[in-house]
Coordinates of C-alpha atoms in Angstrom, one line a residue:
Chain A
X1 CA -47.8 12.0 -156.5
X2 CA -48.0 11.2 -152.9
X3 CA -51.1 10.5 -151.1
X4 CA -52.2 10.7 -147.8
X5 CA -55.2 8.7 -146.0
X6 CA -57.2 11.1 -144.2
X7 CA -60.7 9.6 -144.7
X8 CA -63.1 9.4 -141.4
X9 CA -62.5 5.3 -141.6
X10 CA -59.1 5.6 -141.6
X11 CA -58.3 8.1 -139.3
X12 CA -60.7 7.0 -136.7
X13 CA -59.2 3.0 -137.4
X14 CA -56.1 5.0 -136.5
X15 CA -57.4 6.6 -133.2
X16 CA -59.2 3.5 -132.1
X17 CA -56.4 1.4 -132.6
X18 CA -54.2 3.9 -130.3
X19 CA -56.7 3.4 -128.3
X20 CA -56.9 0.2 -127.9
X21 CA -53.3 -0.7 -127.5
X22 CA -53.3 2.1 -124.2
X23 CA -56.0 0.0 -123.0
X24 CA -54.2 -3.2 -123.0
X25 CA -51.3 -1.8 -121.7
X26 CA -53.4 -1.1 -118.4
X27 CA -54.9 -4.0 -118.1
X28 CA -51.4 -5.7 -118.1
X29 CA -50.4 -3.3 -115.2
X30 CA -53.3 -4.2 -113.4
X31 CA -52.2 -7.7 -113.9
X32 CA -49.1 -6.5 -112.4
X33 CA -50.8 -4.9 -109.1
X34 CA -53.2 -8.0 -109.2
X35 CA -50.0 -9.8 -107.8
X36 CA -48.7 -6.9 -105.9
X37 CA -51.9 -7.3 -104.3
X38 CA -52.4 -10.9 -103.4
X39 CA -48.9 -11.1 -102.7
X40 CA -49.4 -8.1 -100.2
X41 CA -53.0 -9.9 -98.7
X42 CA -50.8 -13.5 -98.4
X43 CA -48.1 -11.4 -96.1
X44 CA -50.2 -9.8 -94.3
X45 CA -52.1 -13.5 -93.3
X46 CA -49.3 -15.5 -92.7
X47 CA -49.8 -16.1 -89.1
X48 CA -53.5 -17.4 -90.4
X49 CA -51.6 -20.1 -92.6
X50 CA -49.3 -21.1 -90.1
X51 CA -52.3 -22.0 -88.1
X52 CA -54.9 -23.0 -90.7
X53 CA -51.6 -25.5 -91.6
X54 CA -51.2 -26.1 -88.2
X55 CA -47.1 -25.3 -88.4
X56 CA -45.6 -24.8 -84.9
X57 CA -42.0 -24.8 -83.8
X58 CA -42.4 -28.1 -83.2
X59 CA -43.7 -29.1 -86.9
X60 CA -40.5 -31.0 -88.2
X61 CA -39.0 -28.7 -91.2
X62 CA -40.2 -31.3 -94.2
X63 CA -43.6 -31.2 -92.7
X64 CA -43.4 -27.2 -93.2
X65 CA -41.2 -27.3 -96.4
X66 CA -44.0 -29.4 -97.6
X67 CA -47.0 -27.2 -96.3
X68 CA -45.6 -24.0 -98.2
X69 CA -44.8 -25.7 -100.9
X70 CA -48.6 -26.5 -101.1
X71 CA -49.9 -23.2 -99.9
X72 CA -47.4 -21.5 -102.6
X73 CA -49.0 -24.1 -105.4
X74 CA -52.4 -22.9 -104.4
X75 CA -51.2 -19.0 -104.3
X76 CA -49.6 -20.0 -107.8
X77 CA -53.1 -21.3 -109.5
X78 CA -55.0 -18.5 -108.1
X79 CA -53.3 -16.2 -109.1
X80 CA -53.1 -17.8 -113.1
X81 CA -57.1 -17.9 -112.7
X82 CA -57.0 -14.1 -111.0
X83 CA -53.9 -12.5 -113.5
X84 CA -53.9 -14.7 -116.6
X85 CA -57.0 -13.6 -118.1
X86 CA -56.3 -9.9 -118.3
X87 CA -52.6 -10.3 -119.1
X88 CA -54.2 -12.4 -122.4
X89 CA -56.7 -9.6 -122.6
X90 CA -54.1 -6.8 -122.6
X91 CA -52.1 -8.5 -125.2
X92 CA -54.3 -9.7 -127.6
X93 CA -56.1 -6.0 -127.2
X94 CA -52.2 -4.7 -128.0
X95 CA -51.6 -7.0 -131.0
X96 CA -54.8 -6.0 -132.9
X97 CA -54.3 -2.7 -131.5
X98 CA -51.6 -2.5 -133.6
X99 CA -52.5 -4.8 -136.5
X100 CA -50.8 -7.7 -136.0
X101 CA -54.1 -9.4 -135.8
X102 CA -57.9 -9.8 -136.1
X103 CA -60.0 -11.1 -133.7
X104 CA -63.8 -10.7 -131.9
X105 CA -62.7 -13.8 -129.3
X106 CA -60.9 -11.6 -126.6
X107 CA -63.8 -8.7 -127.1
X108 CA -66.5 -11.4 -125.9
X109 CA -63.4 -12.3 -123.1
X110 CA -63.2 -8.8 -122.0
X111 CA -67.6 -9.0 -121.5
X112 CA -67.4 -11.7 -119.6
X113 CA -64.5 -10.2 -117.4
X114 CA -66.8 -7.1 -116.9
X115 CA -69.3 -9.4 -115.1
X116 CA -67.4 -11.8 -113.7
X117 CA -65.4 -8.3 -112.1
X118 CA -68.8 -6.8 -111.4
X119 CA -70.4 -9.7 -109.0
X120 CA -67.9 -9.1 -105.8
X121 CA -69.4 -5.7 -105.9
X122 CA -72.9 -6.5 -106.4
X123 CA -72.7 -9.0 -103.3
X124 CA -70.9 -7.0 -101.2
X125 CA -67.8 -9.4 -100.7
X126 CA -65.4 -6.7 -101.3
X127 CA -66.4 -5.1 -98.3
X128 CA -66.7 -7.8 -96.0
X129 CA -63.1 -7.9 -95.5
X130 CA -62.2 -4.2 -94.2
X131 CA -58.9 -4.8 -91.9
X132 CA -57.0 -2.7 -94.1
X133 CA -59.0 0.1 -95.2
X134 CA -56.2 1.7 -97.0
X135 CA -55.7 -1.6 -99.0
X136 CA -59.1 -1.7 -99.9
X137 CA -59.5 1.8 -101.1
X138 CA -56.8 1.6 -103.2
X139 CA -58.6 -1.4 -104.4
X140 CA -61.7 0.1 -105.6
X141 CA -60.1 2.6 -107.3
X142 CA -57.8 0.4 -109.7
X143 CA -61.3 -1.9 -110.1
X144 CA -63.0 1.0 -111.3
X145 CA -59.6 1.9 -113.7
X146 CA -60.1 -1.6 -115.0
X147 CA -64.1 -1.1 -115.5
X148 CA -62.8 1.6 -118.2
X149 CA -60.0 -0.1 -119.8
X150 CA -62.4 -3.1 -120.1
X151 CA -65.1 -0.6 -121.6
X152 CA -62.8 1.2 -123.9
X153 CA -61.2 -2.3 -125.1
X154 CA -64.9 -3.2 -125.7
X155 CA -65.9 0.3 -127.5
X156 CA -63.0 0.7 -129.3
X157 CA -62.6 -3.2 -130.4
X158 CA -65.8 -2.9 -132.1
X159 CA -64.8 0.9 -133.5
X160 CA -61.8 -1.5 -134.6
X161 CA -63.7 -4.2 -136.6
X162 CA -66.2 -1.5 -138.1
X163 CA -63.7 0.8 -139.4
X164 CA -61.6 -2.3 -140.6
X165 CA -64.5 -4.0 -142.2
X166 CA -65.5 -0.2 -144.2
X167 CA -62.1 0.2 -145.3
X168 CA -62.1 -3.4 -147.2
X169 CA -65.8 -2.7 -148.7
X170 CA -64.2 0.3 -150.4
X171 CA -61.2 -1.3 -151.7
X172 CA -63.2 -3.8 -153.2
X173 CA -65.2 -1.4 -154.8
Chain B
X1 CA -31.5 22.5 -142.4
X2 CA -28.0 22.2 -142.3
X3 CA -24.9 23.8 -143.2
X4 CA -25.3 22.9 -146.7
X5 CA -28.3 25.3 -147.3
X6 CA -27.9 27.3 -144.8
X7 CA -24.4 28.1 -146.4
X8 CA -23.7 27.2 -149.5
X9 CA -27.7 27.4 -151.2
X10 CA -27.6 31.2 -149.4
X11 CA -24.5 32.0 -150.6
X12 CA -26.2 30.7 -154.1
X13 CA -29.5 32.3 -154.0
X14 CA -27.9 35.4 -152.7
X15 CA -25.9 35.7 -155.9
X16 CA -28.7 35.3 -157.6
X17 CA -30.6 37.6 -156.4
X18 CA -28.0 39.8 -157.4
X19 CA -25.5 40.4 -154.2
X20 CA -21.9 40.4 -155.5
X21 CA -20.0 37.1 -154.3
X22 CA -18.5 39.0 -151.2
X23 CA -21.7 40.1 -149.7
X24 CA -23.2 37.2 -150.3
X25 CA -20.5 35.0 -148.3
X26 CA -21.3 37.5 -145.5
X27 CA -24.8 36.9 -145.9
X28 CA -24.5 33.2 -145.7
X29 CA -21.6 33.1 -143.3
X30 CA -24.5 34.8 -140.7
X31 CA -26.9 32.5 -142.1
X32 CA -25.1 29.6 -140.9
X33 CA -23.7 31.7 -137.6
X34 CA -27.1 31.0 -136.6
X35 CA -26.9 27.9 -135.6
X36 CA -23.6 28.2 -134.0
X37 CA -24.0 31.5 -131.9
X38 CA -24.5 29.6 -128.4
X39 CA -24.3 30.9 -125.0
X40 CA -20.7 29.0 -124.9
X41 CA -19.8 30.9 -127.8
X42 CA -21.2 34.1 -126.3
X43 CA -19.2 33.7 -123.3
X44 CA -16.1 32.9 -124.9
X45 CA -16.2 36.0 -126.9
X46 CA -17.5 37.9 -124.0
X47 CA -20.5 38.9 -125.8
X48 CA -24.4 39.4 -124.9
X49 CA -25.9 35.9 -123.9
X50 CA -29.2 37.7 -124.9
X51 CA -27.6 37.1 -128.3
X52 CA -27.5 33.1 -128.7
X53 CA -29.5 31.8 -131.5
X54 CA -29.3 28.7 -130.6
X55 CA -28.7 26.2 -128.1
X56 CA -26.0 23.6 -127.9
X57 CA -26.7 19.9 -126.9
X58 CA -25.5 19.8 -124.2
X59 CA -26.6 23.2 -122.8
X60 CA -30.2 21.9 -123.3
X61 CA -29.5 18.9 -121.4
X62 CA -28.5 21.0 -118.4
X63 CA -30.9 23.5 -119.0
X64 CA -34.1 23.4 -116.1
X65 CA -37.3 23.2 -117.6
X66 CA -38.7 25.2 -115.3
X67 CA -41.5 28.4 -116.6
X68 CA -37.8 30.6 -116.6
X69 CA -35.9 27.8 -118.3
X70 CA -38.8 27.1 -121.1
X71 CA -39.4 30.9 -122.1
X72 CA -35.8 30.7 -122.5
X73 CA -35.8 27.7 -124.6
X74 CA -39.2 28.8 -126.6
X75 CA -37.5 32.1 -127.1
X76 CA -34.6 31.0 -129.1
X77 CA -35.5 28.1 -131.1
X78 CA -39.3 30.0 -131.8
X79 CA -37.0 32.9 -132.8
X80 CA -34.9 31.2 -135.1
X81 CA -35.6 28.3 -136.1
X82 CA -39.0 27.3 -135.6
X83 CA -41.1 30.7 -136.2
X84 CA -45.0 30.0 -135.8
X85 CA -46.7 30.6 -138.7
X86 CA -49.7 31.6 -137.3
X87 CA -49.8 33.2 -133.9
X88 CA -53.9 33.3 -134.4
X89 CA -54.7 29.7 -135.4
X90 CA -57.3 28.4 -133.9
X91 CA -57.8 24.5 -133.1
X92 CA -60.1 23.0 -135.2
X93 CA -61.9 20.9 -132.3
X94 CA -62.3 21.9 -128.3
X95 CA -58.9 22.4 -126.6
X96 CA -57.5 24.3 -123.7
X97 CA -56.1 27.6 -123.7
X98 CA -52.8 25.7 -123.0
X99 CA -52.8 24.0 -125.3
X100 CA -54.2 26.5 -127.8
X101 CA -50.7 28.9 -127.1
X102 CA -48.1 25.6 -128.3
X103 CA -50.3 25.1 -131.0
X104 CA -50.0 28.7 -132.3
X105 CA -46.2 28.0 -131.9
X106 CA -46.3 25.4 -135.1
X107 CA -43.5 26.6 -137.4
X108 CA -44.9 26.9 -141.2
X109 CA -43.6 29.0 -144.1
X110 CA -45.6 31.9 -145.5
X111 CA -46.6 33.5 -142.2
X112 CA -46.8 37.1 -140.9
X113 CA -43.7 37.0 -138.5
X114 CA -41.9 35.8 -142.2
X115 CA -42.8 38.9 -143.9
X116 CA -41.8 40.5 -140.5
X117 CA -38.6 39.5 -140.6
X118 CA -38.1 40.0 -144.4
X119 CA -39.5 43.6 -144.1
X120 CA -37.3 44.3 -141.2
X121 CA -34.1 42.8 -142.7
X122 CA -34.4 45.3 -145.4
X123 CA -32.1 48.3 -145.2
X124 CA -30.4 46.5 -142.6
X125 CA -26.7 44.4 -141.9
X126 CA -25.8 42.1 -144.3
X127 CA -25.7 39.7 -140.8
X128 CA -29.4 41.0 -140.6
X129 CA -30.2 39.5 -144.0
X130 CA -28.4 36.3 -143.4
X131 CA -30.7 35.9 -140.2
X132 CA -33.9 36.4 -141.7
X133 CA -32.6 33.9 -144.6
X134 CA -31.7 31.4 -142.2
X135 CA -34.8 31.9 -140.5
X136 CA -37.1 32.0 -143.7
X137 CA -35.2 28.7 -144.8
X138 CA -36.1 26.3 -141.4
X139 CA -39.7 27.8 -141.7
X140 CA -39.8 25.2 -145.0
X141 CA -37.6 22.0 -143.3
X142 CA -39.7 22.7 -139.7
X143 CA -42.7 23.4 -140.8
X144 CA -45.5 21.3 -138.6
X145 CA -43.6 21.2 -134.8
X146 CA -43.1 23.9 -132.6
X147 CA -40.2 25.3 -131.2
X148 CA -41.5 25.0 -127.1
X149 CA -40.9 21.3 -125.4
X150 CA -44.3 20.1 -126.0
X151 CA -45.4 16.4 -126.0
X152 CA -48.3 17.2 -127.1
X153 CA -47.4 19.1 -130.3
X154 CA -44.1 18.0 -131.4
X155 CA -44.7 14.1 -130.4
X156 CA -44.7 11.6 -133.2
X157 CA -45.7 7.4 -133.6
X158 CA -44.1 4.9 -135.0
X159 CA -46.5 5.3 -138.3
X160 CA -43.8 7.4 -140.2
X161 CA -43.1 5.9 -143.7
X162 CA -40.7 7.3 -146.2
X163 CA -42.3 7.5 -149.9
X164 CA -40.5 7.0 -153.1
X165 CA -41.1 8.2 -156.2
X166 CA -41.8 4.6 -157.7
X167 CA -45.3 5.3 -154.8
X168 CA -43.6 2.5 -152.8
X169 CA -42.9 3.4 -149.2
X170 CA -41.4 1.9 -146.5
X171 CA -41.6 1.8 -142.5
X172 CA -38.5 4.1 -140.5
X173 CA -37.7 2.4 -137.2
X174 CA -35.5 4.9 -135.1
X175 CA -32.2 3.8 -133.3
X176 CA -32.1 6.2 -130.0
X177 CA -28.4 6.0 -130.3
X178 CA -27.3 9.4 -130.3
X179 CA -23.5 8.9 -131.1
X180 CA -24.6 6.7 -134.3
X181 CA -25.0 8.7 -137.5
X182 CA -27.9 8.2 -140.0
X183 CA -27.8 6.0 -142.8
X184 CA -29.6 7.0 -145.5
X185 CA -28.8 4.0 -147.9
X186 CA -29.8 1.7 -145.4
X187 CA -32.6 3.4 -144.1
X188 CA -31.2 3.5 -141.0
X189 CA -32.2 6.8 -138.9
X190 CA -31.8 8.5 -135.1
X191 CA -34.3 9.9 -133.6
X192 CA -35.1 11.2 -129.8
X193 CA -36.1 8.7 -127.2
X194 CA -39.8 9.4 -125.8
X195 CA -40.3 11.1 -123.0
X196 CA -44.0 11.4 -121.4
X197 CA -43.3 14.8 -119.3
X198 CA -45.1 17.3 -121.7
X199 CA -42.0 20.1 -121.1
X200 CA -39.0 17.7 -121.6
X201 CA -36.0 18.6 -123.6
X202 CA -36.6 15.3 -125.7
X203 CA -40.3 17.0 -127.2
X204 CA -38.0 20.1 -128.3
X205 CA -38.6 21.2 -132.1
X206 CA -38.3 18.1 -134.2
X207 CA -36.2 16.3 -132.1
X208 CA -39.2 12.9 -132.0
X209 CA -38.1 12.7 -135.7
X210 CA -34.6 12.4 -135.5
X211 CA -32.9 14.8 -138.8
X212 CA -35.5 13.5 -141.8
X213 CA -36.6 17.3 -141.7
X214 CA -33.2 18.7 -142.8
X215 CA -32.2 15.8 -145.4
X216 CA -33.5 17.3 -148.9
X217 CA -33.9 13.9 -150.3
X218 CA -36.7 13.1 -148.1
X219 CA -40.5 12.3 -148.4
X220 CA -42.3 10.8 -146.0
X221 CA -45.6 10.7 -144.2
X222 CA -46.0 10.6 -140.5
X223 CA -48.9 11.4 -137.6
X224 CA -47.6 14.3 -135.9
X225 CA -49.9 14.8 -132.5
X226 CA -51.6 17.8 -133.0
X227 CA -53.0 16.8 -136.2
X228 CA -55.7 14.2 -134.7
X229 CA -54.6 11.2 -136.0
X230 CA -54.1 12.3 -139.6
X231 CA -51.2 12.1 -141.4
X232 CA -49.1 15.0 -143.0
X233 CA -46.7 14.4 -145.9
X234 CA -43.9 16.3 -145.6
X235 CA -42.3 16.6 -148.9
X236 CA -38.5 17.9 -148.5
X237 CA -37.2 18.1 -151.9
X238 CA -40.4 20.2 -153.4
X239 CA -39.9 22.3 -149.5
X240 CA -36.4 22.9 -150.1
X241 CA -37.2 24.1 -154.1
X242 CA -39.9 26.7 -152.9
X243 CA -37.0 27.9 -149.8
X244 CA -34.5 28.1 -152.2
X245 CA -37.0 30.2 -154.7
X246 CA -38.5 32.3 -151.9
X247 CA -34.8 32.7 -150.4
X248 CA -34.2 34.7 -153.7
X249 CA -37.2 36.4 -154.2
X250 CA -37.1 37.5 -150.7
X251 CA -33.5 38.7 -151.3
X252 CA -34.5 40.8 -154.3
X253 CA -36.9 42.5 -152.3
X254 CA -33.8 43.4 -149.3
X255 CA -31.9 45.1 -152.1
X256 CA -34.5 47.2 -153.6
X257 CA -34.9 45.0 -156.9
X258 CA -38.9 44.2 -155.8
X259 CA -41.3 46.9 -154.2
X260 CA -43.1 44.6 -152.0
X261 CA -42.5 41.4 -150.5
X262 CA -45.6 39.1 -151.0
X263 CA -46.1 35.7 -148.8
X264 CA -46.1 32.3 -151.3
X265 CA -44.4 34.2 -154.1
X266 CA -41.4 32.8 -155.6
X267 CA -38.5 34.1 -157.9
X268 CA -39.4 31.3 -160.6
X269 CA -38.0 33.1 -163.7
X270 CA -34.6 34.0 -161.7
X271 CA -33.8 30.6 -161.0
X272 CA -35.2 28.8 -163.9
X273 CA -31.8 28.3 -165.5
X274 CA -30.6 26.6 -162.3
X275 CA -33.7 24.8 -161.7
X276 CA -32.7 21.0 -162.9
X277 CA -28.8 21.6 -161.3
X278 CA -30.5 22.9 -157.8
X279 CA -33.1 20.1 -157.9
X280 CA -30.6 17.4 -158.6
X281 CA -28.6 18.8 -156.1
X282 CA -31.3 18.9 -153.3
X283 CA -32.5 15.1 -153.8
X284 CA -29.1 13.9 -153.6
X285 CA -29.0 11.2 -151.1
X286 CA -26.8 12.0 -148.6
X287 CA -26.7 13.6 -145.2
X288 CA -24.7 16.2 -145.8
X289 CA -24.8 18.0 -149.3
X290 CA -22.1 20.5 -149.2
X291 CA -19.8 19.6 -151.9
X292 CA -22.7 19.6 -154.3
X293 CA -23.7 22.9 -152.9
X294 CA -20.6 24.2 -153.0
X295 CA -19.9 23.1 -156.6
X296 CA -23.0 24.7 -157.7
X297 CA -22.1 27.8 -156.1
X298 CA -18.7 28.1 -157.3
X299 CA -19.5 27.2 -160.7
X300 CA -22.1 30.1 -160.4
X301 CA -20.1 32.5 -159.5
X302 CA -16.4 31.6 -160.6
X303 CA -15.1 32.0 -157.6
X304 CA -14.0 29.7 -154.5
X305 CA -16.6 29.6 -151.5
X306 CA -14.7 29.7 -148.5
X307 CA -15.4 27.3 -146.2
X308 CA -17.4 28.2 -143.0
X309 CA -14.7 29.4 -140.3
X310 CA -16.5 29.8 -136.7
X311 CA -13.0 31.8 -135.5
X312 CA -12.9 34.1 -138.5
X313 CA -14.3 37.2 -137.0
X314 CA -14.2 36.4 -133.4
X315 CA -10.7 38.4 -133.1
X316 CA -11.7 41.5 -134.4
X317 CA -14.7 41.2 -132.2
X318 CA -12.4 40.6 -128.9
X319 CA -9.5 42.8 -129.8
X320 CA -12.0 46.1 -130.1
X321 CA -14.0 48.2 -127.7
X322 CA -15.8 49.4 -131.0
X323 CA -17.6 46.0 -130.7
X324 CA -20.7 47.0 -132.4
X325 CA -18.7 48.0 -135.8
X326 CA -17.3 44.5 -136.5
X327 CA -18.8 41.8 -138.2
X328 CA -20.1 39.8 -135.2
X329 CA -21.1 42.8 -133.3
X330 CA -23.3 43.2 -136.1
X331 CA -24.7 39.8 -135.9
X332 CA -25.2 39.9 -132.4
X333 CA -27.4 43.0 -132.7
X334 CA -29.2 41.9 -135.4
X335 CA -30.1 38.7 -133.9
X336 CA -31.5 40.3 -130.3
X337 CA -33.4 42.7 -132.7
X338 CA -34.7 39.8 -134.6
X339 CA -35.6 37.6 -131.1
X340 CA -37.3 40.7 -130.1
X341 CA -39.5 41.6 -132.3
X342 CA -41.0 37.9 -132.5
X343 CA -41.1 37.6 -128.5
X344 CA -42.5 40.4 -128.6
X345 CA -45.5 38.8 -131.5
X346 CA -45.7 35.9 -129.3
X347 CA -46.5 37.7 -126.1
X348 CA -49.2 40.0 -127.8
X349 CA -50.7 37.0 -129.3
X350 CA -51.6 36.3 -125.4
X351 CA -49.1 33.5 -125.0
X352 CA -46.5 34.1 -122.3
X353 CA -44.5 31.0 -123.3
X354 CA -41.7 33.3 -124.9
X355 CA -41.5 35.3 -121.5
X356 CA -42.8 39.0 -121.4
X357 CA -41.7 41.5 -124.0
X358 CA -41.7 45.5 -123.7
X359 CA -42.0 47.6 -126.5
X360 CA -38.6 49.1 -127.3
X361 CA -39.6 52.7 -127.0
X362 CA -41.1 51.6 -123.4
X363 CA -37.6 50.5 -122.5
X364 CA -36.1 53.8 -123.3
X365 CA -38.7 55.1 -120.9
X366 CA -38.3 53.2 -118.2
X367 CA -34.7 52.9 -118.6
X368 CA -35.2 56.9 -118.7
X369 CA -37.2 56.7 -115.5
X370 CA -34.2 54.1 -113.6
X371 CA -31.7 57.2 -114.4
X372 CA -33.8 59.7 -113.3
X373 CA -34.7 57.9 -110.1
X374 CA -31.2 57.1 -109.5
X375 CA -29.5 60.3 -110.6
X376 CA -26.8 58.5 -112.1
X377 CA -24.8 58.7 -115.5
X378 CA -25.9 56.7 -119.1
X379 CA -22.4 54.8 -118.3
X380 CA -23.8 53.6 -115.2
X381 CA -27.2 51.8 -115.8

């Protein structure tokens, strides 16, 4: 009377989907250290800004109100460009990691983060900047975490749509 | 289960199987003792703690989780109410030997420590019997977690769907409210909160799936974790039939009426006058079924079922010094013989996640060897 699906499709749909919402979850936590981190770099140089602004005890305050308002703008749109595209990846990787939706537009996303991600290495600008070695360590590390939850959310996406798309053939048979 | 099998279905199949109504309130009065017979009680009564069967709530919340604090845990819940069903399984994939020992713990009916317990109840206390009864029982409503914290074993999703009989089915979100009680009409069901750490109190047993095991009424389908992303239906009311049946049958052999006990044999012709009444019973939809139980029983028998009385025999056990004569002193023996003998399977099987068990003739000898050493008296060591 009752009936389980156990078949290969749906039990690897099953496993790939798990798979793919664990993967989205990490790439919304890097999000999360993606600010951590800029917010940490942004400390760190503030003497730079004060300079680059040309702030002095003598600036008068709106002068300076006005100068961080602009810097914190600028801070504000880099990060969106640096944080917003994997916390959309994580999330739509969650929704159809659970279901709620189908989609092949954040897996071609998620390819061109990979790249995009890829080039600071391949130039060597991520090493440039060594003041803070500890900083930059801890850098590579999480880059290389997000490598494999972009790679999984790629692998298992596809899994995803495969097992998805096998599953309807046989119910329309 | 509950008190409503464990009490009033053993008092039932007990009579049944042919006890007389007296022994078989004894039978199920230790049946339910089981899962009352906690360290506090233990303490109270000034009684073994190596006796408890099980553990309170909020004794497991204090309880450390470290290696000392876990074989105590696996110990007592493996013992009695989650015995492995095999202690050989082997994993179907690659795994480590880690994880390979909680796997072996997954509770199931028709194992070897069953039969175990079955053969060793026989020509033994009636408080004996009612232990391997309660035991045989939650080997039916547990069957698929282990009774070790384990994450990785006992650890459920939130794919978990009870299934009617009309094939439709419908999602169970737990509340983690531990205060609020289930609601069965309303679908409305508690369950533990999750908890990564592999050894945490939370992954205990069956705890990720709230009380669904021990309603009768229920069918539903889930993921457990060690099962690789397939799902298990887990069928209570068709569970609790075969218990009830093998609950008999296993009786029949304590008293002499069978010459062997064999596993996944059932007293079908003994019970098939009751059959529609105990089925109708067990898919009643409520989360406690006592009264029904309880009505069946006494309409079986003709006579009133008294109600389960924790202080009944605790005075005669703490007004004696002939402690091991009286009802509880029975109990108490019979479950550290019971707990024994399956730490004692678990530790051969390789696993040391029930602590390390002796033989019982080696602890004569040592014990033997202490006195001898010492040069003292038997009252002394």
């Amino acid at each position: 009377m009752y009936k389980v699906t156990n078949d290969e499709n749906s039990v690897m749909l099953r496993r790939h989907r798990n798979r793919l919402s664990m993967s989205g979850m990490a790439m919304i936590i890097f999000s999360i250290w993606s600010v951590i981190r800029y917010t940490i770099i942004i400390l760190q140089n503030k003497d730079d800004y004060n300079f680059h602004l040309d702030l002095d005890e003598g600036t008068p305050t709106t002068v300076k109100f006005i100068g961080y308002a602009i810097l914190l703008l600028l801070t504000i749109l880099f990060l969106t460009w640096g944080v917003l595209p994997t916390l959309l990846l994580g999330r739509a990787a969650i929704k159809v990691g659970k279901g709620k939706k189908k989609s092949v537009v954040y897996l071609v996303f998620t390819a061109i983060y990979i790249v995009i991600s890829i080039l600071p290495y391949a130039f060597g600008e991520v090493f440039e900047d060594n003041q803070n070695l500890i900083l930059l360590i801890v850098t590579i590390i999480l880059d290389i975490t997000m490598f494999g939850a972009c790679i999984d959310i790629l692998y298992s996406g596809i899994k995803v749509r495969i097992c998805e798309k096998r599953i309807a053939e046989k119910e329309d048979v | 289960m509950q008190i409503d099998f464990h009490y009033y279905a053993t008092y039932a199949a007990a009579y049944i199987a042919g006890y007389s109504p007296k022994e078989a309130v004894d039978i199920a009065y230790s049946a339910f003792a089981v899962d009352v017979c906690s360290a506090q009680l233990l303490t109270k009564l000034g009684a073994p703690i190596v006796a408890a069967t099980t553990q309170l709530q909020m004794e497991l919340m204090e309880h450390h989780t470290d290696i000392v604090g876990l074989q105590n845990i696996t110990r007592i819940w493996s013992s009695f109410h989650f015995l492995p069903r095999d202690l050989k399984a082997e994993y179907n994939g690659k795994c480590t030997k880690k994880y390979l020992r909680k796997y072996r713990l997954i509770c199931g009916p028709n194992g070897e420590l069953v039969r175990d317990t079955i053969e060793n109840a026989k020509g033994s206390t009636l408080q004996a019997i009612g232990i391997a009864m309660h035991v045989l029982a939650d080997t039916w409503a547990h069957m698929y977690f282990a009774g070790t914290p384990s994450l990785v074993i006992n650890n459920t999703d939130k794919h978990l769907f009870e299934l009617f009989p009309d094939g439709s089915e419908k999602r169970i979100a737990f509340k983690h409210n531990p205060v609020a009680a289930d609601k069965p009409d309303e679908g409305a069901y508690t369950a533990s909160i999750y908890q990564s750490n592999e050894n945490n109190i939370m992954n205990l047993g069956h705890g990720r799936i709230g009380h669904l095991p021990d309603y009768g009424y229920c069918v539903y389908k889930y993921l457990p974790a060690w099962n690789d992303y397939k799902e298990v239906i887990k069928d209570n009311p068709s569970d609790y039939n075969k218990a009830f049946r093998q609950m008999v049958y296993a009786l029949q052999y304590i008293r002499g009426d069978r010459d062997t006990f064999s596993l996944d044999t059932y007293a079908e012709e003994e019970v098939a006058p009751y059959a529609d009444e105990i089925d109708k019973v067990i898919r009643t939809r409520k989360i406690l079924i006592c009264d029904e139980w309880k009505a069946f029983g006494e309409k079986l028998t003709n006579e009133t079922i008294e109600d389960f009385d924790i202080k009944k025999y605790q005075s005669e056990y703490m007004d004696t010094s002939d402690k091991s004569n009286t009802f509880l002193g029975k109990f108490f023996d019979a479950s550290i013989r019971h707990k024994s003998m399956v730490t004692n399977r678990i530790y051969k099987s390789g696993s040391k996640l029930a602590g390390i068990s002796i033989e019982q003739d080696r602890t004569k000898a040592t014990l033997e060897m202490v006195k001898n050493t010492l040069k003292v008296g038997d009252d002394n060591v």
